[in-house]
């Protein structure tokens, strides 16, 4: 029996576990998470609760497993580096866990640059409006402040990363996969709308082929330079006719959930194919799909409602406001209906 271990038991771990069940050979899935209530637990054969700081506990967890993967990037680098069968690698974590290192790295590679930025510290100044982000542990806009004028400066702390704020922008993501033999593949570009800095909806972008090629090339350069194996996502901003990299996630991504229905192979399958060295099929998609996120505050309205789409309920233990508890994939023509269905 092939033994897969997943560090992290959130919705991404859950959907990876579900994808592992669909492989052509039997897989035993072990999941490690800090919470007994991790939503992926019900999809695992074995579950271990422990801290991500506890390197010995993780090594014990990993001992008899064939391959280890992670579903989120805030695992200590030394933990992943100590696991030879965590083939996704630790270099991506080392660089991408820190927004400043991440941006320097991205700008050192050819192709699309990062949003103009600077580290907050002595002598720092930037024209308003700008946005500050904590260098580490941010997600869904947490640890970020928009600095409109001098009144907001109390939020600006040393070592934060400040970057130019774009009041209007189009957001894209490029989800690519790189296999153990170095082969890469990718989905068409996704166009994402965020509300309050949290992803709200995803659809396929109608984008010029030349632009899409640039998005793919940059993402490929990033994955290659990190010697990264698996699915990797690059978030882009497009504004005033210019492209910028926003950030990179060394994992499956919320925008890629659309591939569960819109593609012949989902991002979760593709991640496992990459780690296992299974040949990628040619990716085909039906662009007529969209994805709508369901947050804690939407859950009661969506649950049990008859929807023109498919509700993926993550089975979260609690429905906290502004936390993702599910998503709906549906046909693009129902996008507005699906968004509305989240209201009571
Ligand atoms: P997170 O790690 O929380 O996803 P991001 O840096 O991707 O952090 O920011 C979340 C969202 O906030 C972005 O997708 C975008 O909608 C908005 N945002 C972040 N940085 C900027 C910026 N410089 N200008 C305009 N909007 C931004
Ligand atoms: Mg982001």
Short mmCIF file of C-alpha atoms and ligand atoms in Angstrom, two decimals:
data_model
loop_
_atom_site.label_atom_id
_atom_site.label_comp_id
_atom_site.label_asym_id
_atom_site.label_seq_id
_atom_site.Cartn_x
_atom_site.Cartn_y
_atom_site.Cartn_z
CA UNK A 1 0.00 0.00 0.00
CA UNK A 2 1.36 3.40 -0.98
CA UNK A 3 1.56 5.75 1.99
CA UNK A 4 1.01 9.47 1.51
CA UNK A 5 1.47 11.98 4.31
CA UNK A 6 -0.01 15.47 4.27
CA UNK A 7 1.21 18.19 6.61
CA UNK A 8 -1.86 20.32 7.26
CA UNK A 9 -5.46 19.20 7.56
CA UNK A 10 -7.40 22.16 6.18
CA UNK A 11 -9.52 22.15 3.05
CA UNK A 12 -6.51 21.86 0.75
CA UNK A 13 -5.30 18.77 2.62
CA UNK A 14 -8.82 17.41 2.50
CA UNK A 15 -9.11 17.77 -1.28
CA UNK A 16 -5.60 16.33 -1.74
CA UNK A 17 -6.65 13.31 0.32
CA UNK A 18 -9.77 12.91 -1.80
CA UNK A 19 -7.67 13.08 -4.96
CA UNK A 20 -5.32 10.41 -3.58
CA UNK A 21 -8.32 8.07 -3.29
CA UNK A 22 -8.93 8.35 -7.01
CA UNK A 23 -5.45 7.21 -8.05
CA UNK A 24 -5.24 3.90 -9.87
CA UNK A 25 -3.60 2.19 -6.92
CA UNK A 26 -4.58 2.06 -3.25
CA UNK A 27 -3.18 4.85 -1.12
CA UNK A 28 -3.18 5.19 2.64
CA UNK A 29 -3.46 8.83 3.64
CA UNK A 30 -1.98 10.15 6.89
CA UNK A 31 -2.64 13.72 7.94
CA UNK A 32 -0.83 15.84 10.52
CA UNK A 33 -2.47 18.94 11.95
CA UNK A 34 -2.49 21.00 15.12
CA UNK A 35 -6.23 20.60 15.68
CA UNK A 36 -8.28 17.53 16.52
CA UNK A 37 -11.05 19.19 14.54
CA UNK A 38 -9.07 19.57 11.31
CA UNK A 39 -11.58 19.25 8.48
CA UNK A 40 -9.40 16.83 6.49
CA UNK A 41 -9.40 14.34 9.34
CA UNK A 42 -12.49 12.52 8.08
CA UNK A 43 -10.72 11.89 4.75
CA UNK A 44 -7.60 10.40 6.33
CA UNK A 45 -6.83 6.81 7.23
CA UNK A 46 -4.55 8.03 9.98
CA UNK A 47 -4.54 11.31 11.79
CA UNK A 48 -1.87 12.77 14.05
CA UNK A 49 -2.31 15.87 16.10
CA UNK A 50 0.82 17.81 16.91
CA UNK A 51 2.63 21.07 16.59
CA UNK A 52 4.41 22.03 13.37
CA UNK A 53 7.31 23.17 15.54
CA UNK A 54 7.76 19.66 16.93
CA UNK A 55 10.33 18.27 14.53
CA UNK A 56 10.59 14.93 16.35
CA UNK A 57 6.84 14.36 16.28
CA UNK A 58 6.75 15.13 12.56
CA UNK A 59 9.69 12.82 11.92
CA UNK A 60 7.85 10.04 13.79
CA UNK A 61 4.74 10.78 11.71
CA UNK A 62 6.79 10.67 8.51
CA UNK A 63 8.88 7.60 9.28
CA UNK A 64 6.90 4.91 7.47
CA UNK A 65 5.42 7.09 4.76
CA UNK A 66 6.47 6.98 1.11
CA UNK A 67 5.88 10.63 0.23
CA UNK A 68 5.12 13.72 2.28
CA UNK A 69 3.49 16.85 0.99
CA UNK A 70 2.33 20.07 2.63
CA UNK A 71 -0.81 22.07 2.05
CA UNK A 72 0.34 25.36 3.55
CA UNK A 73 3.56 27.29 3.62
CA UNK A 74 4.01 28.16 7.27
CA UNK A 75 5.77 24.98 8.30
CA UNK A 76 9.29 25.51 9.71
CA UNK A 77 11.80 25.09 6.89
CA UNK A 78 14.04 22.82 8.98
CA UNK A 79 11.14 20.41 9.55
CA UNK A 80 10.56 19.93 5.83
CA UNK A 81 14.31 19.94 5.09
CA UNK A 82 14.73 17.03 7.52
CA UNK A 83 12.29 14.87 5.53
CA UNK A 84 14.01 13.40 2.49
CA UNK A 85 10.70 12.18 1.06
CA UNK A 86 9.10 15.64 1.21
CA UNK A 87 9.98 16.06 -2.45
CA UNK A 88 8.12 19.33 -2.84
CA UNK A 89 11.26 20.63 -1.18
CA UNK A 90 12.05 23.17 1.51
CA UNK A 91 13.71 25.84 -0.63
CA UNK A 92 10.31 27.14 -1.72
CA UNK A 93 9.33 27.49 1.94
CA UNK A 94 12.55 29.23 2.90
CA UNK A 95 12.07 31.91 0.26
CA UNK A 96 8.30 32.21 0.09
CA UNK A 97 7.63 32.31 3.85
CA UNK A 98 9.07 35.79 3.95
CA UNK A 99 7.52 38.43 1.70
CA UNK A 100 10.76 40.37 1.43
CA UNK A 101 12.91 37.40 0.45
CA UNK A 102 10.10 36.34 -1.87
CA UNK A 103 10.04 39.67 -3.67
CA UNK A 104 13.83 39.87 -3.99
CA UNK A 105 13.88 36.37 -5.40
CA UNK A 106 11.07 37.06 -7.89
CA UNK A 107 12.76 40.23 -9.10
CA UNK A 108 16.07 38.39 -9.53
CA UNK A 109 14.45 36.19 -12.20
CA UNK A 110 13.69 37.26 -15.75
CA UNK A 111 10.16 38.25 -16.69
CA UNK A 112 7.36 40.00 -14.85
CA UNK A 113 8.52 42.01 -11.79
CA UNK A 114 6.96 42.37 -8.35
CA UNK A 115 4.82 45.30 -7.33
CA UNK A 116 7.19 48.20 -6.47
CA UNK A 117 8.02 47.77 -2.80
CA UNK A 118 10.40 48.64 0.05
CA UNK A 119 11.18 47.33 3.49
CA UNK A 120 9.98 49.55 6.33
CA UNK A 121 12.94 50.74 8.39
CA UNK A 122 15.13 53.78 8.95
CA UNK A 123 14.79 56.23 6.09
CA UNK A 124 11.70 54.53 4.68
CA UNK A 125 9.28 56.66 2.70
CA UNK A 126 6.70 55.97 0.03
CA UNK A 127 4.02 58.04 -1.68
CA UNK A 128 0.42 57.56 -0.48
CA UNK A 129 -1.52 55.41 -0.87
CA UNK A 130 0.57 52.37 -0.09
CA UNK A 131 -0.10 49.07 1.58
CA UNK A 132 1.97 47.46 4.33
CA UNK A 133 2.11 43.73 4.88
CA UNK A 134 3.70 41.74 7.68
CA UNK A 135 6.71 39.92 6.28
CA UNK A 136 5.49 36.58 7.62
CA UNK A 137 2.36 34.56 8.37
CA UNK A 138 -0.16 36.61 6.40
CA UNK A 139 -3.14 35.10 4.60
CA UNK A 140 -6.48 36.39 3.33
CA UNK A 141 -5.30 39.95 3.86
CA UNK A 142 -4.42 39.41 7.52
CA UNK A 143 -1.54 41.58 8.71
CA UNK A 144 -2.13 44.12 5.91
CA UNK A 145 -3.05 47.79 6.19
CA UNK A 146 -3.83 50.35 3.56
CA UNK A 147 -2.02 53.59 4.34
CA UNK A 148 -4.03 56.38 2.75
CA UNK A 149 -2.42 59.31 4.55
CA UNK A 150 -0.38 60.30 7.62
CA UNK A 151 -3.29 59.35 9.94
CA UNK A 152 -2.76 55.67 9.10
CA UNK A 153 0.97 55.65 9.82
CA UNK A 154 0.51 53.99 13.24
CA UNK A 155 0.08 50.70 11.34
CA UNK A 156 3.47 50.98 9.69
CA UNK A 157 5.99 48.91 11.64
CA UNK A 158 9.64 48.14 11.09
CA UNK A 159 10.38 45.14 8.89
CA UNK A 160 6.99 45.21 7.23
CA UNK A 161 6.95 45.23 3.46
CA UNK A 162 5.40 48.35 1.95
CA UNK A 163 4.19 48.32 -1.64
CA UNK A 164 2.44 50.58 -4.03
CA UNK A 165 -1.33 50.33 -3.69
CA UNK A 166 -3.35 49.93 -6.88
CA UNK A 167 -6.92 51.21 -6.39
CA UNK A 168 -8.05 49.42 -9.53
CA UNK A 169 -6.58 46.23 -10.78
CA UNK A 170 -7.38 42.95 -12.44
CA UNK A 171 -6.10 39.90 -10.60
CA UNK A 172 -4.90 36.76 -12.32
CA UNK A 173 -3.47 33.52 -11.09
CA UNK A 174 -1.41 30.98 -12.95
CA UNK A 175 -1.52 27.48 -11.50
CA UNK A 176 1.32 25.36 -12.83
CA UNK A 177 2.70 21.94 -12.01
CA UNK A 178 6.28 20.71 -12.16
CA UNK A 179 7.03 17.01 -12.05
CA UNK A 180 9.98 15.13 -10.58
CA UNK A 181 11.42 14.85 -14.10
CA UNK A 182 11.25 18.64 -14.52
CA UNK A 183 8.28 18.63 -16.92
CA UNK A 184 5.86 21.50 -16.44
CA UNK A 185 2.24 22.02 -17.37
CA UNK A 186 -0.33 24.68 -16.54
CA UNK A 187 -3.97 25.63 -16.59
CA UNK A 188 -5.21 28.59 -18.57
CA UNK A 189 -5.11 31.86 -16.62
CA UNK A 190 -7.68 32.38 -13.90
CA UNK A 191 -9.21 35.77 -13.23
CA UNK A 192 -9.93 36.39 -9.57
CA UNK A 193 -12.06 38.93 -7.77
CA UNK A 194 -11.23 39.64 -4.13
CA UNK A 195 -13.58 41.26 -1.64
CA UNK A 196 -11.99 42.68 1.50
CA UNK A 197 -8.72 41.04 0.40
CA UNK A 198 -10.26 37.56 0.41
CA UNK A 199 -10.80 35.66 -2.83
CA UNK A 200 -14.47 35.89 -3.76
CA UNK A 201 -14.85 34.48 -7.27
CA UNK A 202 -12.73 32.84 -9.96
CA UNK A 203 -13.37 32.43 -13.67
CA UNK A 204 -11.20 31.80 -16.70
CA UNK A 205 -9.56 34.97 -17.94
CA UNK A 206 -10.14 36.16 -21.46
CA UNK A 207 -6.57 37.12 -22.02
CA UNK A 208 -4.28 37.61 -24.91
CA UNK A 209 -2.13 34.52 -25.64
CA UNK A 210 1.07 36.58 -25.46
CA UNK A 211 0.18 37.81 -21.99
CA UNK A 212 -0.69 34.30 -20.84
CA UNK A 213 2.66 33.08 -22.13
CA UNK A 214 4.40 35.69 -19.95
CA UNK A 215 2.44 34.56 -16.89
CA UNK A 216 3.40 30.97 -17.54
CA UNK A 217 7.06 31.75 -18.28
CA UNK A 218 7.48 33.65 -15.03
CA UNK A 219 5.79 30.90 -13.03
CA UNK A 220 7.98 28.30 -14.72
CA UNK A 221 11.12 30.30 -13.96
CA UNK A 222 10.08 30.50 -10.31
CA UNK A 223 9.36 26.76 -9.99
CA UNK A 224 12.62 25.85 -11.73
CA UNK A 225 14.75 28.23 -9.68
CA UNK A 226 13.28 26.75 -6.49
CA UNK A 227 13.67 23.22 -7.85
CA UNK A 228 10.09 22.91 -6.75
CA UNK A 229 8.02 19.77 -7.38
CA UNK A 230 4.24 19.91 -7.33
CA UNK A 231 1.57 22.49 -8.01
CA UNK A 232 2.64 26.10 -7.57
CA UNK A 233 0.54 29.21 -7.99
CA UNK A 234 1.58 32.72 -8.93
CA UNK A 235 -0.81 35.59 -8.23
CA UNK A 236 -0.54 38.54 -10.62
CA UNK A 237 -1.88 42.08 -10.76
CA UNK A 238 -2.65 43.76 -14.06
CA UNK A 239 -3.08 47.52 -13.97
CA UNK A 240 -2.47 50.39 -16.37
CA UNK A 241 -1.38 47.93 -19.00
CA UNK A 242 1.37 46.49 -16.75
CA UNK A 243 1.78 43.09 -15.16
CA UNK A 244 3.20 42.54 -11.68
CA UNK A 245 3.70 39.47 -9.53
CA UNK A 246 1.77 39.78 -6.27
CA UNK A 247 2.83 36.60 -4.49
CA UNK A 248 3.66 32.94 -4.96
CA UNK A 249 2.11 29.96 -3.17
CA UNK A 250 4.04 26.67 -3.23
CA UNK A 251 0.85 24.64 -3.20
CA UNK A 252 -2.58 24.11 -4.65
CA UNK A 253 -4.57 27.34 -4.55
CA UNK A 254 -8.09 28.52 -3.88
CA UNK A 255 -8.46 29.82 -7.45
CA UNK A 256 -7.61 26.33 -8.72
CA UNK A 257 -10.71 24.83 -7.08
CA UNK A 258 -12.52 25.60 -10.32
CA UNK A 259 -10.51 22.77 -11.92
CA UNK A 260 -12.48 20.20 -9.90
CA UNK A 261 -15.24 20.67 -12.48
CA UNK A 262 -13.86 22.76 -15.31
CA UNK A 263 -10.83 20.63 -16.23
CA UNK A 264 -10.14 17.04 -17.22
CA UNK A 265 -7.69 16.89 -14.30
CA UNK A 266 -7.97 18.83 -11.04
CA UNK A 267 -5.12 20.76 -9.44
CA UNK A 268 -5.15 18.19 -6.62
CA UNK A 269 -4.67 15.29 -9.04
CA UNK A 270 -1.99 17.28 -10.82
CA UNK A 271 -0.11 17.88 -7.58
CA UNK A 272 -0.08 14.15 -6.83
CA UNK A 273 0.90 13.30 -10.41
CA UNK A 274 3.86 15.68 -10.02
CA UNK A 275 5.08 14.10 -6.79
CA UNK A 276 4.60 10.58 -8.11
CA UNK A 277 6.05 11.23 -11.55
CA UNK A 278 2.87 10.19 -13.35
CA UNK A 279 2.81 11.56 -16.91
CA UNK A 280 0.60 14.63 -17.20
CA UNK A 281 -2.33 14.36 -19.57
CA UNK A 282 -2.88 17.27 -21.89
CA UNK A 283 -5.02 19.69 -19.90
CA UNK A 284 -8.39 20.48 -21.41
CA UNK A 285 -10.89 22.85 -19.83
CA UNK A 286 -14.43 24.04 -20.21
CA UNK A 287 -14.15 27.82 -19.79
CA UNK A 288 -17.83 28.04 -19.02
CA UNK A 289 -17.34 27.51 -15.27
CA UNK A 290 -16.88 29.78 -12.30
CA UNK A 291 -16.07 29.34 -8.62
CA UNK A 292 -17.69 31.22 -5.78
CA UNK A 293 -16.19 31.09 -2.28
CA UNK A 294 -18.35 30.43 0.76
CA UNK A 295 -17.21 32.06 4.00
CA UNK A 296 -18.44 31.41 7.53
CA UNK A 297 -21.07 34.15 7.30
CA UNK A 298 -22.50 32.58 4.10
CA UNK A 299 -22.72 29.04 5.36
CA UNK A 300 -26.26 28.95 6.74
CA UNK A 301 -27.66 30.56 3.60
CA UNK A 302 -25.90 28.14 1.26
CA UNK A 303 -26.28 24.93 3.25
CA UNK A 304 -29.31 22.98 2.16
CA UNK A 305 -30.27 25.52 -0.51
CA UNK A 306 -30.90 24.18 -3.96
CA UNK A 307 -28.18 25.83 -6.02
CA UNK A 308 -27.40 26.03 -9.74
CA UNK A 309 -23.96 24.62 -8.93
CA UNK A 310 -22.01 22.15 -6.86
CA UNK A 311 -21.37 23.04 -3.22
CA UNK A 312 -18.11 21.71 -1.77
CA UNK A 313 -18.66 21.78 1.97
CA UNK A 314 -15.31 21.56 3.77
CA UNK A 315 -17.02 20.30 6.94
CA UNK A 316 -15.32 22.92 9.07
CA UNK A 317 -15.79 22.56 12.81
CA UNK A 318 -16.84 26.19 13.13
CA UNK A 319 -18.17 28.76 10.70
CA UNK A 320 -16.05 31.74 11.59
CA UNK A 321 -16.71 35.03 9.82
CA UNK A 322 -14.36 35.61 6.87
CA UNK A 323 -12.97 32.09 7.03
CA UNK A 324 -13.42 29.82 4.03
CA UNK A 325 -15.87 27.00 4.75
CA UNK A 326 -16.63 25.86 1.22
CA UNK A 327 -16.90 26.87 -2.39
CA UNK A 328 -19.41 26.46 -5.20
CA UNK A 329 -18.48 25.55 -8.75
CA UNK A 330 -21.14 26.42 -11.27
CA UNK A 331 -21.72 27.51 -14.84
CA UNK A 332 -20.64 31.06 -15.53
CA UNK A 333 -24.16 32.10 -16.49
CA UNK A 334 -25.18 31.50 -12.87
CA UNK A 335 -22.35 33.50 -11.32
CA UNK A 336 -24.62 36.26 -10.04
CA UNK A 337 -27.20 33.77 -8.78
CA UNK A 338 -24.50 31.85 -6.92
CA UNK A 339 -23.13 35.00 -5.35
CA UNK A 340 -26.61 35.99 -4.26
CA UNK A 341 -27.35 32.56 -2.85
CA UNK A 342 -24.81 33.30 -0.12
CA UNK A 343 -27.07 35.99 1.29
CA UNK A 344 -29.82 35.00 3.74
P1 LIG B 1 -2.56 37.16 1.15
O1 LIG B 1 -1.32 36.43 1.54
O2 LIG B 1 -3.39 37.56 2.31
O3 LIG B 1 -3.32 36.50 0.02
P2 LIG B 1 -2.01 39.27 -0.77
O4 LIG B 1 -0.78 40.09 -0.79
O5 LIG B 1 -2.26 38.34 -1.89
O6 LIG B 1 -2.01 38.54 0.63
O7 LIG B 1 -3.23 40.28 -0.63
C1 LIG B 1 -4.58 39.87 -0.63
C2 LIG B 1 -5.39 40.74 -1.58
O8 LIG B 1 -5.32 42.11 -1.17
C3 LIG B 1 -4.90 40.75 -3.00
O9 LIG B 1 -5.34 39.61 -3.73
C4 LIG B 1 -5.49 42.05 -3.51
O10 LIG B 1 -6.88 41.92 -3.76
C5 LIG B 1 -5.29 42.96 -2.31
N1 LIG B 1 -3.98 43.64 -2.43
C6 LIG B 1 -2.81 43.21 -1.92
N2 LIG B 1 -1.80 44.03 -2.26
C7 LIG B 1 -2.34 45.03 -3.01
C8 LIG B 1 -1.80 46.18 -3.67
N3 LIG B 1 -0.51 46.49 -3.60
N4 LIG B 1 -2.65 46.97 -4.36
C9 LIG B 1 -3.98 46.67 -4.42
N5 LIG B 1 -4.54 45.59 -3.83
C10 LIG B 1 -3.74 44.78 -3.13
MG1 LIG B 2 -2.76 36.34 -2.03
#
